[in-house]
mmCIF file of C-alpha atoms in Angstrom:
data_model
loop_
_atom_site.group_PDB
_atom_site.id
_atom_site.type_symbol
_atom_site.label_atom_id
_atom_site.label_comp_id
_atom_site.label_asym_id
_atom_site.label_seq_id
_atom_site.Cartn_x
_atom_site.Cartn_y
_atom_site.Cartn_z
ATOM 1 C CA MET C 1 0.081 0.133 0.000
ATOM 2 C CA ARG C 2 2.688 2.378 0.913
ATOM 3 C CA LEU C 3 4.590 1.847 -2.473
ATOM 4 C CA ARG C 4 1.525 2.546 -4.407
ATOM 5 C CA ALA C 5 1.003 5.939 -2.474
ATOM 6 C CA ALA C 6 4.542 6.749 -3.234
ATOM 7 C CA ILE C 7 4.010 6.185 -6.784
ATOM 8 C CA ALA C 8 0.775 7.943 -7.026
ATOM 9 C CA VAL C 9 1.618 11.358 -5.496
ATOM 10 C CA PRO C 10 4.427 12.256 -7.640
ATOM 11 C CA ALA C 11 2.478 10.933 -10.848
ATOM 12 C CA VAL C 12 -0.288 13.429 -9.799
ATOM 13 C CA SER C 13 1.884 16.215 -9.437
ATOM 14 C CA ALA C 14 3.676 15.678 -12.639
ATOM 15 C CA ALA C 15 0.430 15.189 -14.346
ATOM 16 C CA THR C 16 -0.764 18.573 -12.808
ATOM 17 C CA ALA C 17 2.523 20.221 -13.721
ATOM 18 C CA VAL C 18 1.887 19.242 -17.347
ATOM 19 C CA LEU C 19 -1.602 20.598 -17.492
ATOM 20 C CA LEU C 20 -0.516 24.086 -16.138
ATOM 21 C CA LEU C 21 2.507 24.447 -18.414
ATOM 22 C CA THR C 22 0.429 23.400 -21.708
ATOM 23 C CA ALA C 23 -2.609 25.353 -20.852
ATOM 24 C CA PRO C 24 -3.384 28.161 -23.347
ATOM 25 C CA GLN C 25 -2.182 31.682 -22.180
ATOM 26 C CA SER C 26 -5.935 32.971 -22.282
ATOM 27 C CA GLN C 27 -6.986 30.466 -19.693
ATOM 28 C CA ALA C 28 -4.135 31.118 -17.279
ATOM 29 C CA VAL C 29 -5.007 32.450 -13.877
ATOM 30 C CA THR C 30 -4.316 36.068 -13.580
ATOM 31 C CA GLY C 31 -4.708 38.925 -10.957
ATOM 32 C CA PRO C 32 -6.958 41.908 -11.173
ATOM 33 C CA PRO C 33 -6.126 44.036 -14.206
ATOM 34 C CA HIS C 34 -3.323 46.556 -13.505
ATOM 35 C CA THR C 35 -4.487 50.180 -13.850
ATOM 36 C CA ALA C 36 -1.517 52.319 -15.657
ATOM 37 C CA ARG C 37 -0.178 55.353 -14.051
ATOM 38 C CA CYS C 38 -1.798 58.409 -15.775
ATOM 39 C CA ALA C 39 0.151 60.413 -18.066
ATOM 40 C CA GLU C 40 0.882 63.836 -17.293
ATOM 41 C CA GLN C 41 -0.473 65.239 -20.532
ATOM 42 C CA ALA C 42 -3.685 63.179 -19.933
ATOM 43 C CA LEU C 43 -4.269 65.316 -16.880
ATOM 44 C CA THR C 44 -6.043 68.838 -16.268
ATOM 45 C CA MET C 45 -4.965 70.397 -13.170
ATOM 46 C CA ARG C 46 -7.076 73.356 -11.598
ATOM 47 C CA ALA C 47 -6.571 75.430 -8.512
ATOM 48 C CA ARG C 48 -8.367 78.082 -6.845
ATOM 49 C CA ALA C 49 -8.726 79.622 -3.166
ATOM 50 C CA VAL C 50 -12.064 78.373 -1.350
ATOM 51 C CA ALA C 51 -14.359 81.425 -1.418
ATOM 52 C CA GLY C 52 -14.223 83.382 1.975
ATOM 53 C CA ASP C 53 -11.080 81.485 3.233
ATOM 54 C CA PRO C 54 -7.803 82.362 1.242
ATOM 55 C CA ALA C 55 -5.969 79.839 3.391
ATOM 56 C CA VAL C 56 -7.658 77.051 1.916
ATOM 57 C CA VAL C 57 -7.021 76.302 -1.948
ATOM 58 C CA ARG C 58 -9.084 73.503 -3.754
ATOM 59 C CA VAL C 59 -7.449 71.521 -6.423
ATOM 60 C CA ASP C 60 -8.817 69.233 -8.857
ATOM 61 C CA VAL C 61 -7.348 66.963 -11.335
ATOM 62 C CA THR C 62 -9.455 65.425 -14.415
ATOM 63 C CA ASN C 63 -8.593 62.410 -16.728
ATOM 64 C CA ARG C 64 -8.772 63.648 -20.225
ATOM 65 C CA GLY C 65 -7.667 60.018 -21.440
ATOM 66 C CA ALA C 66 -9.595 57.323 -22.971
ATOM 67 C CA ARG C 67 -8.677 54.745 -20.187
ATOM 68 C CA ALA C 68 -8.868 54.617 -16.465
ATOM 69 C CA CYS C 69 -5.498 55.358 -14.861
ATOM 70 C CA VAL C 70 -4.258 56.096 -11.392
ATOM 71 C CA VAL C 71 -2.571 59.165 -9.622
ATOM 72 C CA ASP C 72 -1.069 59.256 -6.253
ATOM 73 C CA ARG C 73 -3.372 58.871 -3.385
ATOM 74 C CA VAL C 74 -2.545 62.607 -2.125
ATOM 75 C CA PRO C 75 -1.572 65.520 -4.417
ATOM 76 C CA THR C 76 2.132 66.886 -4.525
ATOM 77 C CA VAL C 77 1.638 70.618 -3.352
ATOM 78 C CA THR C 78 4.701 72.918 -3.236
ATOM 79 C CA PHE C 79 4.862 76.545 -2.575
ATOM 80 C CA GLY C 80 7.064 78.830 -4.380
ATOM 81 C CA ASN C 81 10.870 78.541 -3.629
ATOM 82 C CA LEU C 82 10.132 76.853 -0.273
ATOM 83 C CA ASP C 83 11.463 73.558 0.588
ATOM 84 C CA GLY C 84 9.188 70.699 1.170
ATOM 85 C CA ALA C 85 5.450 69.790 0.358
ATOM 86 C CA ALA C 86 2.091 70.133 2.109
ATOM 87 C CA LEU C 87 1.546 67.098 4.392
ATOM 88 C CA PRO C 88 -1.202 64.441 3.788
ATOM 89 C CA THR C 89 -4.008 64.685 6.219
ATOM 90 C CA PRO C 90 -4.843 61.920 7.479
ATOM 91 C CA ALA C 91 -1.273 60.637 7.641
ATOM 92 C CA GLY C 92 -0.362 57.655 5.386
ATOM 93 C CA GLY C 93 -0.816 59.026 2.236
ATOM 94 C CA THR C 94 0.962 56.394 0.166
ATOM 95 C CA GLY C 95 -1.266 54.461 -2.621
ATOM 96 C CA SER C 96 -2.862 55.636 -5.440
ATOM 97 C CA TYR C 97 -6.185 56.835 -6.683
ATOM 98 C CA ARG C 98 -8.104 55.619 -9.694
ATOM 99 C CA LEU C 99 -9.507 58.251 -12.397
ATOM 100 C CA ALA C 100 -12.133 56.906 -14.874
ATOM 101 C CA PRO C 101 -11.838 58.440 -18.145
ATOM 102 C CA GLY C 102 -13.350 61.984 -17.747
ATOM 103 C CA ALA C 103 -13.549 61.680 -14.114
ATOM 104 C CA THR C 104 -12.535 64.462 -11.676
ATOM 105 C CA ALA C 105 -11.117 64.233 -8.122
ATOM 106 C CA TYR C 106 -10.734 66.878 -5.578
ATOM 107 C CA ALA C 107 -8.196 67.797 -2.766
ATOM 108 C CA ASP C 108 -8.021 70.959 -0.418
ATOM 109 C CA VAL C 109 -4.832 72.460 0.845
ATOM 110 C CA ARG C 110 -4.764 74.551 3.875
ATOM 111 C CA THR C 111 -1.767 76.726 3.493
ATOM 112 C CA ILE C 112 -1.665 78.067 7.143
ATOM 113 C CA GLY C 113 -3.437 77.568 10.219
ATOM 114 C CA ASP C 114 -3.433 80.900 11.510
ATOM 115 C CA PRO C 115 -2.787 83.990 8.705
ATOM 116 C CA ALA C 116 -1.477 86.067 11.769
ATOM 117 C CA ASP C 117 1.177 83.589 12.650
ATOM 118 C CA PRO C 118 4.454 85.530 12.763
ATOM 119 C CA GLU C 119 6.645 82.634 11.314
ATOM 120 C CA ALA C 120 4.349 82.764 8.163
ATOM 121 C CA ARG C 121 6.328 82.415 4.902
ATOM 122 C CA ARG C 122 5.070 84.362 1.798
ATOM 123 C CA VAL C 123 5.221 82.872 -1.738
ATOM 124 C CA ASP C 124 4.123 83.998 -5.342
ATOM 125 C CA SER C 125 3.139 80.644 -6.452
ATOM 126 C CA VAL C 126 1.716 77.008 -5.492
ATOM 127 C CA THR C 127 2.627 73.984 -7.744
ATOM 128 C CA VAL C 128 0.185 70.971 -7.746
ATOM 129 C CA ALA C 129 1.085 67.838 -9.084
ATOM 130 C CA ALA C 130 -1.060 64.397 -9.317
ATOM 131 C CA GLN C 131 2.025 62.363 -9.002
ATOM 132 C CA SER C 132 5.264 63.026 -7.319
ATOM 133 C CA ALA C 133 6.993 61.996 -10.798
ATOM 134 C CA HIS C 134 5.134 64.852 -12.580
ATOM 135 C CA TRP C 135 6.140 68.477 -12.974
ATOM 136 C CA GLY C 136 2.908 69.664 -12.208
ATOM 137 C CA ARG C 137 1.122 73.052 -12.826
ATOM 138 C CA THR C 138 2.122 76.259 -11.063
ATOM 139 C CA PHE C 139 -0.388 78.815 -9.956
ATOM 140 C CA SER C 140 0.262 82.352 -9.157
ATOM 141 C CA ALA C 141 -1.207 83.630 -6.025
ATOM 142 C CA GLY C 142 -3.347 86.266 -8.103
ATOM 143 C CA ARG C 143 -4.653 83.313 -10.115
ATOM 144 C CA LEU C 144 -5.602 81.230 -7.051
ATOM 145 C CA GLY C 145 -7.291 84.259 -5.618
ATOM 146 C CA THR C 146 -5.246 84.341 -2.461
ATOM 147 C CA GLY C 147 -4.054 88.218 -3.049
ATOM 148 C CA LYS C 148 -0.547 89.115 -3.991
ATOM 149 C CA ARG C 149 0.990 86.462 -2.014
ATOM 150 C CA VAL C 150 0.187 82.919 -0.637
ATOM 151 C CA LEU C 151 0.806 82.611 3.239
ATOM 152 C CA VAL C 152 2.438 79.300 4.190
ATOM 153 C CA TRP C 153 3.118 77.524 7.422
ATOM 154 C CA GLU C 154 2.915 73.798 8.027
ATOM 155 C CA PRO C 155 0.467 73.226 5.299
ATOM 156 C CA VAL C 156 -1.596 70.019 4.808
ATOM 157 C CA THR C 157 -3.347 68.313 1.930
ATOM 158 C CA THR C 158 -6.199 66.044 1.971
ATOM 159 C CA TRP C 159 -6.241 62.969 -0.003
ATOM 160 C CA TRP C 160 -8.064 62.936 -3.574
ATOM 161 C CA GLN C 161 -11.835 62.806 -3.015
ATOM 162 C CA PRO C 162 -14.627 62.134 -5.518
ATOM 163 C CA THR C 163 -16.347 65.523 -4.747
ATOM 164 C CA ALA C 164 -15.288 68.996 -3.740
ATOM 165 C CA ALA C 165 -17.681 68.589 -0.710
ATOM 166 C CA ALA C 166 -15.894 65.678 0.645
ATOM 167 C CA ALA C 167 -12.465 67.548 0.282
ATOM 168 C CA ASP C 168 -13.908 70.283 2.170
ATOM 169 C CA ARG C 169 -15.053 68.098 5.010
ATOM 170 C CA ALA C 170 -11.632 66.245 4.972
ATOM 171 C CA ILE C 171 -9.896 69.604 5.790
ATOM 172 C CA GLY C 172 -12.624 70.510 8.282
ATOM 173 C CA LEU C 173 -14.501 73.335 6.348
ATOM 174 C CA SER C 174 -18.088 71.691 6.570
#
């Protein structure tokens, strides 16, 4: 009895291996489909200060491409010639956000907690990128609607959200 089991197990394993190796690729088991990173030229970036609160800038990204693609979970937001970028809120901003063709995602950026803060920096522009590997788009303070300068101190940004209202809630506006 032991001899038969010793022969049968390797025979079954070998038969299984032959079937797997000779199966057409169309029948091969695969994981979920991979969504490609968005090409920068397929995206439209916009930014504008939230009405009534120049310390909050709403940014959005639209996928103009014909296929779904992914961007970083959190936009990369930099300020003029200052080092560093806005920190994600909540923390843990690594990952991706899927954009269907024609879809738009929204994020809010709080540039400064207290505009009277004596440590506030003043910059002429804000640059926003949907992925850290992209150059992004630069918006002047005037175009953003923040006045002549953008006040910056300990800036934070939300993750991409499906609506502007969700971005407002995530930053604490509503």
